[in-house]
Amino acid sequence: GFGYTLAKDYPAALAAHRNALALLRSQLLRGREVLVCLSDVVGTLCKLGQIDEAETHCREVLAMTKTLSDPDGVACFTGHLAELALAREQWPEAERLAREALKLGEALGYKEVIAASCRRLAKALARQGRSAEGRCHAERAVAISAALRSRKLAEAQAVLAECQA
């Protein structure tokens, strides 16, 4: 699946990830291996624009991270659900999920989650006509993304520009 993803052949990547998932499940595995494989399926579905199915699997991954007592996973996948809500233009839901992911990320000191959550929160607020409220979150996302040299810096800068408009 990873080879296909690198080649940007997302349909083939999805098929490979699904085959791996089916194999893991046929062996009745429920631990981290399934979690990682499901995460790969979610990412590929997002790249293909299959938001509904991605959300279904994302919720399954989130439930598994909670069962496995994986606070990093809970923070990350709560954030991924916020991203899916943004893709659906469900601004209040995206705001709620981004705030939850931000709180979780801050409790862990997880800078990547904090930056992503701030970016998502700022975007959700701006799209609800609350740009002034979102600006501080967008500024924080840009600052953290720049410090981390994140590939998401341009996205954070775009959200900040939207909040400043």
PDB file of N, CA and C in Angstrom, residues 85-151:
ATOM      1  N   ALA A  85     -14.923  16.938   9.134  1.00  0.00           N
ATOM      2  CA  ALA A  85     -16.047  17.869   9.288  1.00  0.00           C
ATOM      3  C   ALA A  85     -15.796  19.144   8.466  1.00  0.00           C
ATOM      4  N   LEU A  86     -14.561  19.602   8.438  1.00  0.00           N
ATOM      5  CA  LEU A  86     -14.221  20.758   7.594  1.00  0.00           C
ATOM      6  C   LEU A  86     -14.464  20.432   6.121  1.00  0.00           C
ATOM      7  N   ALA A  87     -14.071  19.246   5.700  1.00  0.00           N
ATOM      8  CA  ALA A  87     -14.269  18.839   4.304  1.00  0.00           C
ATOM      9  C   ALA A  87     -15.743  18.810   3.939  1.00  0.00           C
ATOM     10  N   ARG A  88     -16.578  18.520   4.914  1.00  0.00           N
ATOM     11  CA  ARG A  88     -18.029  18.488   4.699  1.00  0.00           C
ATOM     12  C   ARG A  88     -18.688  19.851   4.903  1.00  0.00           C
ATOM     13  N   GLU A  89     -17.882  20.823   5.286  1.00  0.00           N
ATOM     14  CA  GLU A  89     -18.369  22.171   5.583  1.00  0.00           C
ATOM     15  C   GLU A  89     -19.347  22.180   6.754  1.00  0.00           C
ATOM     16  N   GLN A  90     -19.091  21.310   7.707  1.00  0.00           N
ATOM     17  CA  GLN A  90     -19.868  21.248   8.946  1.00  0.00           C
ATOM     18  C   GLN A  90     -19.100  22.047   9.993  1.00  0.00           C
ATOM     19  N   TRP A  91     -19.193  23.373   9.874  1.00  0.00           N
ATOM     20  CA  TRP A  91     -18.346  24.267  10.658  1.00  0.00           C
ATOM     21  C   TRP A  91     -18.513  24.117  12.175  1.00  0.00           C
ATOM     22  N   PRO A  92     -19.745  24.086  12.710  1.00  0.00           N
ATOM     23  CA  PRO A  92     -19.862  23.937  14.176  1.00  0.00           C
ATOM     24  C   PRO A  92     -19.284  22.606  14.686  1.00  0.00           C
ATOM     25  N   GLU A  93     -19.502  21.526  13.940  1.00  0.00           N
ATOM     26  CA  GLU A  93     -18.954  20.228  14.343  1.00  0.00           C
ATOM     27  C   GLU A  93     -17.430  20.239  14.255  1.00  0.00           C
ATOM     28  N   ALA A  94     -16.904  20.849  13.209  1.00  0.00           N
ATOM     29  CA  ALA A  94     -15.447  20.963  13.075  1.00  0.00           C
ATOM     30  C   ALA A  94     -14.879  21.775  14.237  1.00  0.00           C
ATOM     31  N   GLU A  95     -15.563  22.843  14.617  1.00  0.00           N
ATOM     32  CA  GLU A  95     -15.121  23.659  15.755  1.00  0.00           C
ATOM     33  C   GLU A  95     -15.090  22.822  17.033  1.00  0.00           C
ATOM     34  N   ARG A  96     -16.165  22.081  17.292  1.00  0.00           N
ATOM     35  CA  ARG A  96     -16.260  21.270  18.506  1.00  0.00           C
ATOM     36  C   ARG A  96     -15.138  20.238  18.562  1.00  0.00           C
ATOM     37  N   LEU A  97     -14.938  19.527  17.462  1.00  0.00           N
ATOM     38  CA  LEU A  97     -13.911  18.488  17.426  1.00  0.00           C
ATOM     39  C   LEU A  97     -12.502  19.078  17.510  1.00  0.00           C
ATOM     40  N   ALA A  98     -12.282  20.201  16.846  1.00  0.00           N
ATOM     41  CA  ALA A  98     -10.964  20.839  16.901  1.00  0.00           C
ATOM     42  C   ALA A  98     -10.657  21.313  18.318  1.00  0.00           C
ATOM     43  N   ARG A  99     -11.656  21.866  18.998  1.00  0.00           N
ATOM     44  CA  ARG A  99     -11.442  22.290  20.395  1.00  0.00           C
ATOM     45  C   ARG A  99     -11.096  21.082  21.277  1.00  0.00           C
ATOM     46  N   GLU A 100     -11.785  19.972  21.048  1.00  0.00           N
ATOM     47  CA  GLU A 100     -11.520  18.765  21.835  1.00  0.00           C
ATOM     48  C   GLU A 100     -10.101  18.243  21.550  1.00  0.00           C
ATOM     49  N   ALA A 101      -9.720  18.191  20.276  1.00  0.00           N
ATOM     50  CA  ALA A 101      -8.376  17.727  19.919  1.00  0.00           C
ATOM     51  C   ALA A 101      -7.312  18.671  20.476  1.00  0.00           C
ATOM     52  N   LEU A 102      -7.591  19.969  20.458  1.00  0.00           N
ATOM     53  CA  LEU A 102      -6.647  20.951  20.997  1.00  0.00           C
ATOM     54  C   LEU A 102      -6.430  20.713  22.493  1.00  0.00           C
ATOM     55  N   LYS A 103      -7.509  20.518  23.208  1.00  0.00           N
ATOM     56  CA  LYS A 103      -7.410  20.262  24.647  1.00  0.00           C
ATOM     57  C   LYS A 103      -6.583  19.004  24.919  1.00  0.00           C
ATOM     58  N   LEU A 104      -6.834  17.951  24.137  1.00  0.00           N
ATOM     59  CA  LEU A 104      -6.091  16.702  24.301  1.00  0.00           C
ATOM     60  C   LEU A 104      -4.616  16.892  23.950  1.00  0.00           C
ATOM     61  N   GLY A 105      -4.366  17.593  22.855  1.00  0.00           N
ATOM     62  CA  GLY A 105      -2.992  17.843  22.423  1.00  0.00           C
ATOM     63  C   GLY A 105      -2.211  18.663  23.433  1.00  0.00           C
ATOM     64  N   GLU A 106      -2.882  19.668  24.010  1.00  0.00           N
ATOM     65  CA  GLU A 106      -2.222  20.502  25.023  1.00  0.00           C
ATOM     66  C   GLU A 106      -1.902  19.685  26.276  1.00  0.00           C
ATOM     67  N   ALA A 107      -2.804  18.807  26.659  1.00  0.00           N
ATOM     68  CA  ALA A 107      -2.561  17.976  27.843  1.00  0.00           C
ATOM     69  C   ALA A 107      -1.356  17.068  27.641  1.00  0.00           C
ATOM     70  N   LEU A 108      -1.120  16.656  26.407  1.00  0.00           N
ATOM     71  CA  LEU A 108       0.002  15.780  26.091  1.00  0.00           C
ATOM     72  C   LEU A 108       1.267  16.554  25.735  1.00  0.00           C
ATOM     73  N   GLY A 109       1.106  17.854  25.449  1.00  0.00           N
ATOM     74  CA  GLY A 109       2.239  18.640  24.971  1.00  0.00           C
ATOM     75  C   GLY A 109       2.637  18.255  23.556  1.00  0.00           C
ATOM     76  N   TYR A 110       1.690  17.773  22.785  1.00  0.00           N
ATOM     77  CA  TYR A 110       1.913  17.241  21.447  1.00  0.00           C
ATOM     78  C   TYR A 110       1.778  18.379  20.435  1.00  0.00           C
ATOM     79  N   LYS A 111       2.901  18.973  20.056  1.00  0.00           N
ATOM     80  CA  LYS A 111       2.920  20.189  19.233  1.00  0.00           C
ATOM     81  C   LYS A 111       2.242  20.017  17.878  1.00  0.00           C
ATOM     82  N   GLU A 112       2.433  18.876  17.234  1.00  0.00           N
ATOM     83  CA  GLU A 112       1.812  18.662  15.924  1.00  0.00           C
ATOM     84  C   GLU A 112       0.289  18.697  16.032  1.00  0.00           C
ATOM     85  N   VAL A 113      -0.240  18.072  17.069  1.00  0.00           N
ATOM     86  CA  VAL A 113      -1.688  18.064  17.270  1.00  0.00           C
ATOM     87  C   VAL A 113      -2.170  19.472  17.632  1.00  0.00           C
ATOM     88  N   ILE A 114      -1.410  20.178  18.439  1.00  0.00           N
ATOM     89  CA  ILE A 114      -1.787  21.543  18.815  1.00  0.00           C
ATOM     90  C   ILE A 114      -1.848  22.426  17.575  1.00  0.00           C
ATOM     91  N   ALA A 115      -0.821  22.371  16.739  1.00  0.00           N
ATOM     92  CA  ALA A 115      -0.795  23.195  15.530  1.00  0.00           C
ATOM     93  C   ALA A 115      -1.953  22.850  14.595  1.00  0.00           C
ATOM     94  N   ALA A 116      -2.162  21.561  14.356  1.00  0.00           N
ATOM     95  CA  ALA A 116      -3.241  21.139  13.463  1.00  0.00           C
ATOM     96  C   ALA A 116      -4.605  21.531  14.027  1.00  0.00           C
ATOM     97  N   SER A 117      -4.779  21.368  15.327  1.00  0.00           N
ATOM     98  CA  SER A 117      -6.053  21.710  15.961  1.00  0.00           C
ATOM     99  C   SER A 117      -6.308  23.206  15.895  1.00  0.00           C
ATOM    100  N   CYS A 118      -5.279  23.993  16.126  1.00  0.00           N
ATOM    101  CA  CYS A 118      -5.432  25.452  16.028  1.00  0.00           C
ATOM    102  C   CYS A 118      -5.797  25.864  14.606  1.00  0.00           C
ATOM    103  N   ARG A 119      -5.146  25.244  13.618  1.00  0.00           N
ATOM    104  CA  ARG A 119      -5.450  25.546  12.213  1.00  0.00           C
ATOM    105  C   ARG A 119      -6.893  25.183  11.890  1.00  0.00           C
ATOM    106  N   ARG A 120      -7.314  24.007  12.310  1.00  0.00           N
ATOM    107  CA  ARG A 120      -8.686  23.562  12.040  1.00  0.00           C
ATOM    108  C   ARG A 120      -9.701  24.435  12.763  1.00  0.00           C
ATOM    109  N   LEU A 121      -9.403  24.780  14.005  1.00  0.00           N
ATOM    110  CA  LEU A 121     -10.308  25.616  14.788  1.00  0.00           C
ATOM    111  C   LEU A 121     -10.433  27.000  14.165  1.00  0.00           C
ATOM    112  N   ALA A 122      -9.317  27.585  13.770  1.00  0.00           N
ATOM    113  CA  ALA A 122      -9.351  28.911  13.143  1.00  0.00           C
ATOM    114  C   ALA A 122     -10.171  28.886  11.866  1.00  0.00           C
ATOM    115  N   LYS A 123      -9.988  27.845  11.069  1.00  0.00           N
ATOM    116  CA  LYS A 123     -10.740  27.741   9.813  1.00  0.00           C
ATOM    117  C   LYS A 123     -12.239  27.599  10.079  1.00  0.00           C
ATOM    118  N   ALA A 124     -12.595  26.758  11.051  1.00  0.00           N
ATOM    119  CA  ALA A 124     -14.013  26.567  11.380  1.00  0.00           C
ATOM    120  C   ALA A 124     -14.629  27.870  11.881  1.00  0.00           C
ATOM    121  N   LEU A 125     -13.890  28.598  12.696  1.00  0.00           N
ATOM    122  CA  LEU A 125     -14.395  29.876  13.205  1.00  0.00           C
ATOM    123  C   LEU A 125     -14.540  30.898  12.084  1.00  0.00           C
ATOM    124  N   ALA A 126     -13.547  30.974  11.220  1.00  0.00           N
ATOM    125  CA  ALA A 126     -13.607  31.924  10.105  1.00  0.00           C
ATOM    126  C   ALA A 126     -14.798  31.628   9.203  1.00  0.00           C
ATOM    127  N   ARG A 127     -15.044  30.376   8.945  1.00  0.00           N
ATOM    128  CA  ARG A 127     -16.152  29.997   8.060  1.00  0.00           C
ATOM    129  C   ARG A 127     -17.520  30.241   8.702  1.00  0.00           C
ATOM    130  N   GLN A 128     -17.517  30.451  10.016  1.00  0.00           N
ATOM    131  CA  GLN A 128     -18.755  30.802  10.714  1.00  0.00           C
ATOM    132  C   GLN A 128     -18.870  32.313  10.916  1.00  0.00           C
ATOM    133  N   GLY A 129     -17.984  33.068  10.256  1.00  0.00           N
ATOM    134  CA  GLY A 129     -18.020  34.520  10.382  1.00  0.00           C
ATOM    135  C   GLY A 129     -17.392  35.034  11.662  1.00  0.00           C
ATOM    136  N   ARG A 130     -16.523  34.249  12.266  1.00  0.00           N
ATOM    137  CA  ARG A 130     -15.887  34.619  13.532  1.00  0.00           C
ATOM    138  C   ARG A 130     -14.366  34.683  13.366  1.00  0.00           C
ATOM    139  N   SER A 131     -13.949  35.360  12.298  1.00  0.00           N
ATOM    140  CA  SER A 131     -12.528  35.441  11.952  1.00  0.00           C
ATOM    141  C   SER A 131     -11.684  36.043  13.066  1.00  0.00           C
ATOM    142  N   ALA A 132     -12.205  37.069  13.709  1.00  0.00           N
ATOM    143  CA  ALA A 132     -11.436  37.721  14.774  1.00  0.00           C
ATOM    144  C   ALA A 132     -11.134  36.732  15.889  1.00  0.00           C
ATOM    145  N   GLU A 133     -12.093  35.889  16.212  1.00  0.00           N
ATOM    146  CA  GLU A 133     -11.904  34.872  17.244  1.00  0.00           C
ATOM    147  C   GLU A 133     -10.907  33.800  16.797  1.00  0.00           C
ATOM    148  N   GLY A 134     -10.901  33.513  15.511  1.00  0.00           N
ATOM    149  CA  GLY A 134     -10.020  32.486  14.975  1.00  0.00           C
ATOM    150  C   GLY A 134      -8.587  32.931  14.775  1.00  0.00           C
ATOM    151  N   ARG A 135      -8.385  34.246  14.711  1.00  0.00           N
ATOM    152  CA  ARG A 135      -7.056  34.762  14.381  1.00  0.00           C
ATOM    153  C   ARG A 135      -5.969  34.301  15.358  1.00  0.00           C
ATOM    154  N   CYS A 136      -6.231  34.351  16.645  1.00  0.00           N
ATOM    155  CA  CYS A 136      -5.198  33.941  17.616  1.00  0.00           C
ATOM    156  C   CYS A 136      -4.839  32.470  17.439  1.00  0.00           C
ATOM    157  N   HIS A 137      -5.823  31.650  17.086  1.00  0.00           N
ATOM    158  CA  HIS A 137      -5.557  30.226  16.856  1.00  0.00           C
ATOM    159  C   HIS A 137      -4.740  30.043  15.576  1.00  0.00           C
ATOM    160  N   ALA A 138      -5.074  30.821  14.553  1.00  0.00           N
ATOM    161  CA  ALA A 138      -4.326  30.741  13.295  1.00  0.00           C
ATOM    162  C   ALA A 138      -2.886  31.194  13.501  1.00  0.00           C
ATOM    163  N   GLU A 139      -2.696  32.260  14.264  1.00  0.00           N
ATOM    164  CA  GLU A 139      -1.334  32.738  14.552  1.00  0.00           C
ATOM    165  C   GLU A 139      -0.534  31.669  15.295  1.00  0.00           C
ATOM    166  N   ARG A 140      -1.182  31.015  16.229  1.00  0.00           N
ATOM    167  CA  ARG A 140      -0.508  29.957  16.990  1.00  0.00           C
ATOM    168  C   ARG A 140      -0.147  28.783  16.073  1.00  0.00           C
ATOM    169  N   ALA A 141      -1.065  28.442  15.167  1.00  0.00           N
ATOM    170  CA  ALA A 141      -0.798  27.354  14.219  1.00  0.00           C
ATOM    171  C   ALA A 141       0.398  27.680  13.333  1.00  0.00           C
ATOM    172  N   VAL A 142       0.473  28.917  12.868  1.00  0.00           N
ATOM    173  CA  VAL A 142       1.597  29.331  12.019  1.00  0.00           C
ATOM    174  C   VAL A 142       2.901  29.279  12.812  1.00  0.00           C
ATOM    175  N   ALA A 143       2.886  29.801  14.032  1.00  0.00           N
ATOM    176  CA  ALA A 143       4.102  29.832  14.841  1.00  0.00           C
ATOM    177  C   ALA A 143       4.624  28.418  15.126  1.00  0.00           C
ATOM    178  N   ILE A 144       3.737  27.533  15.521  1.00  0.00           N
ATOM    179  CA  ILE A 144       4.165  26.160  15.833  1.00  0.00           C
ATOM    180  C   ILE A 144       4.601  25.441  14.559  1.00  0.00           C
ATOM    181  N   SER A 145       3.837  25.603  13.490  1.00  0.00           N
ATOM    182  CA  SER A 145       4.175  24.940  12.224  1.00  0.00           C
ATOM    183  C   SER A 145       5.526  25.408  11.706  1.00  0.00           C
ATOM    184  N   ALA A 146       5.801  26.704  11.836  1.00  0.00           N
ATOM    185  CA  ALA A 146       7.097  27.232  11.402  1.00  0.00           C
ATOM    186  C   ALA A 146       8.221  26.661  12.256  1.00  0.00           C
ATOM    187  N   ALA A 147       8.014  26.612  13.563  1.00  0.00           N
ATOM    188  CA  ALA A 147       9.039  26.083  14.469  1.00  0.00           C
ATOM    189  C   ALA A 147       9.314  24.606  14.195  1.00  0.00           C
ATOM    190  N   LEU A 148       8.275  23.869  13.827  1.00  0.00           N
ATOM    191  CA  LEU A 148       8.422  22.441  13.549  1.00  0.00           C
ATOM    192  C   LEU A 148       8.848  22.163  12.110  1.00  0.00           C
ATOM    193  N   ARG A 149       8.883  23.225  11.300  1.00  0.00           N
ATOM    194  CA  ARG A 149       9.147  23.074   9.861  1.00  0.00           C
ATOM    195  C   ARG A 149       8.158  22.094   9.241  1.00  0.00           C
ATOM    196  N   SER A 150       6.907  22.278   9.606  1.00  0.00           N
ATOM    197  CA  SER A 150       5.829  21.388   9.191  1.00  0.00           C
ATOM    198  C   SER A 150       5.463  21.606   7.730  1.00  0.00           C
ATOM    199  N   ARG A 151       5.104  20.517   7.080  1.00  0.00           N
ATOM    200  CA  ARG A 151       4.620  20.627   5.701  1.00  0.00           C
ATOM    201  C   ARG A 151       3.237  21.280   5.644  1.00  0.00           C
TER     202      ARG A 151
END
